[in-house]
Coordinates of C-alpha atoms in Angstrom, one line a residue:
D25 CA -36.3 -11.4 -27.4
T26 CA -36.5 -8.8 -24.6
L27 CA -35.3 -11.0 -21.8
Y28 CA -31.8 -10.7 -21.6
P29 CA -31.4 -7.5 -23.0
G30 CA -33.5 -6.5 -19.6
I31 CA -31.4 -8.5 -17.6
N32 CA -28.1 -7.0 -19.0
K33 CA -29.8 -3.4 -18.1
Q34 CA -30.4 -4.2 -14.7
G35 CA -26.9 -5.5 -14.2
S36 CA -25.4 -2.4 -15.6
R37 CA -27.9 -0.3 -13.0
L38 CA -26.5 -2.2 -10.2
A39 CA -22.7 -1.9 -11.3
K40 CA -23.2 1.8 -12.0
G41 CA -25.1 2.5 -8.7
I42 CA -22.3 1.0 -6.5
N43 CA -19.3 2.2 -8.9
D44 CA -21.0 5.7 -8.6
F45 CA -21.1 5.4 -4.7
T46 CA -17.4 4.2 -4.3
R47 CA -16.0 6.9 -6.7
D48 CA -17.9 9.7 -4.6
Q49 CA -16.6 8.4 -1.4
N50 CA -13.0 7.5 -2.7
M51 CA -13.2 4.0 -1.9
A52 CA -10.8 1.4 -3.3
V53 CA -13.8 -1.0 -4.2
Q54 CA -15.3 -1.4 -7.6
V55 CA -17.9 -3.7 -9.8
L56 CA -17.0 -5.4 -12.6
H57 CA -19.7 -6.8 -14.6
A58 CA -20.5 -8.7 -17.8
G59 CA -24.2 -8.4 -18.7
S60 CA -26.1 -9.8 -15.8
M61 CA -22.8 -11.4 -13.9
F62 CA -21.1 -9.0 -11.4
Q63 CA -18.6 -9.2 -8.9
I64 CA -17.1 -6.8 -6.4
Y65 CA -13.6 -6.0 -6.0
F66 CA -11.7 -4.2 -3.1
K67 CA -9.0 -2.8 -5.2
G68 CA -8.5 0.6 -6.7
G69 CA -7.3 1.4 -9.9
P70 CA -7.9 -0.3 -13.5
I71 CA -8.6 -4.1 -13.7
R72 CA -7.7 -5.3 -17.2
S73 CA -7.1 -8.9 -16.6
S74 CA -6.3 -11.4 -13.6
R75 CA -2.7 -10.1 -13.4
D76 CA -4.3 -6.9 -11.9
L77 CA -5.7 -8.9 -9.1
T78 CA -4.3 -10.6 -5.7
F79 CA -5.8 -13.3 -4.6
S80 CA -5.7 -12.7 -0.9
K81 CA -8.8 -11.5 0.7
P82 CA -8.3 -7.9 2.5
P83 CA -9.9 -7.8 5.9
A84 CA -12.4 -5.0 4.6
E85 CA -13.8 -7.6 2.1
T86 CA -14.6 -10.3 4.5
E87 CA -16.0 -7.8 6.6
F88 CA -18.0 -6.3 3.8
Y89 CA -19.7 -9.7 3.2
L90 CA -20.9 -9.9 6.7
H91 CA -22.6 -6.6 7.1
L92 CA -24.3 -7.8 3.6
L93 CA -25.2 -11.0 5.5
D94 CA -26.8 -9.0 8.3
R95 CA -28.7 -7.1 5.9
G96 CA -30.1 -10.2 4.3
V97 CA -27.8 -10.6 1.5
L98 CA -26.2 -13.9 1.1
V99 CA -23.0 -13.6 -1.5
P100 CA -21.9 -17.1 -2.8
G101 CA -18.3 -18.2 -1.8
T102 CA -16.8 -17.5 -5.4
R103 CA -18.3 -13.9 -4.8
R104 CA -19.8 -13.8 -8.5
S105 CA -23.3 -12.7 -8.5
F106 CA -26.0 -12.8 -11.2
V107 CA -29.1 -10.5 -11.8
S108 CA -32.0 -12.6 -12.9
H109 CA -35.3 -11.7 -14.8
V110 CA -37.4 -12.0 -11.5
H111 CA -35.1 -8.9 -10.2
T112 CA -37.4 -5.7 -10.5
P113 CA -35.8 -2.1 -10.7
A114 CA -36.8 -1.6 -7.0
D115 CA -35.1 -5.1 -6.2
I116 CA -31.7 -3.2 -7.8
D117 CA -32.2 -0.2 -6.0
D118 CA -32.6 -1.9 -2.8
A119 CA -29.5 -4.2 -3.6
V120 CA -27.5 -0.9 -4.4
K121 CA -28.6 0.4 -0.8
R122 CA -27.7 -2.6 0.9
V123 CA -24.3 -2.5 -0.7
T124 CA -23.5 0.9 0.0
E125 CA -24.7 0.4 3.7
S126 CA -22.1 -2.1 4.0
L127 CA -19.7 -0.2 2.8
E128 CA -19.9 2.5 4.9
A129 CA -20.1 0.1 7.7
V130 CA -16.9 -1.2 6.6
R131 CA -15.4 2.3 6.6
E132 CA -17.0 3.3 10.1
D133 CA -15.2 0.0 11.1
G134 CA -11.8 1.7 9.9
L135 CA -11.1 -1.1 7.2
I136 CA -11.6 1.0 4.2

């Protein structure tokens, strides 16, 4: 009975960690999540529905996923990702670190 609440809590921690960073760094990037499922969007402003999204991928997004791959993180082509029951709080902290480092690298490349 504690499995799913624990996974969902970790999903929220991950999204909050990344969103706090992007907000503090004034980056037009955000994580939307539902429980343990999350996705990173390269868009500023609120996303309320699919109408708020464009389906073209900006160069910054492509570059970001390459930087993540260089840091040992492979994200599926759909860009949707999931936290599982085997991810520890330390794993979540590490994931946030790798994402924020990748975002910083994209900024250094002049794409954000």
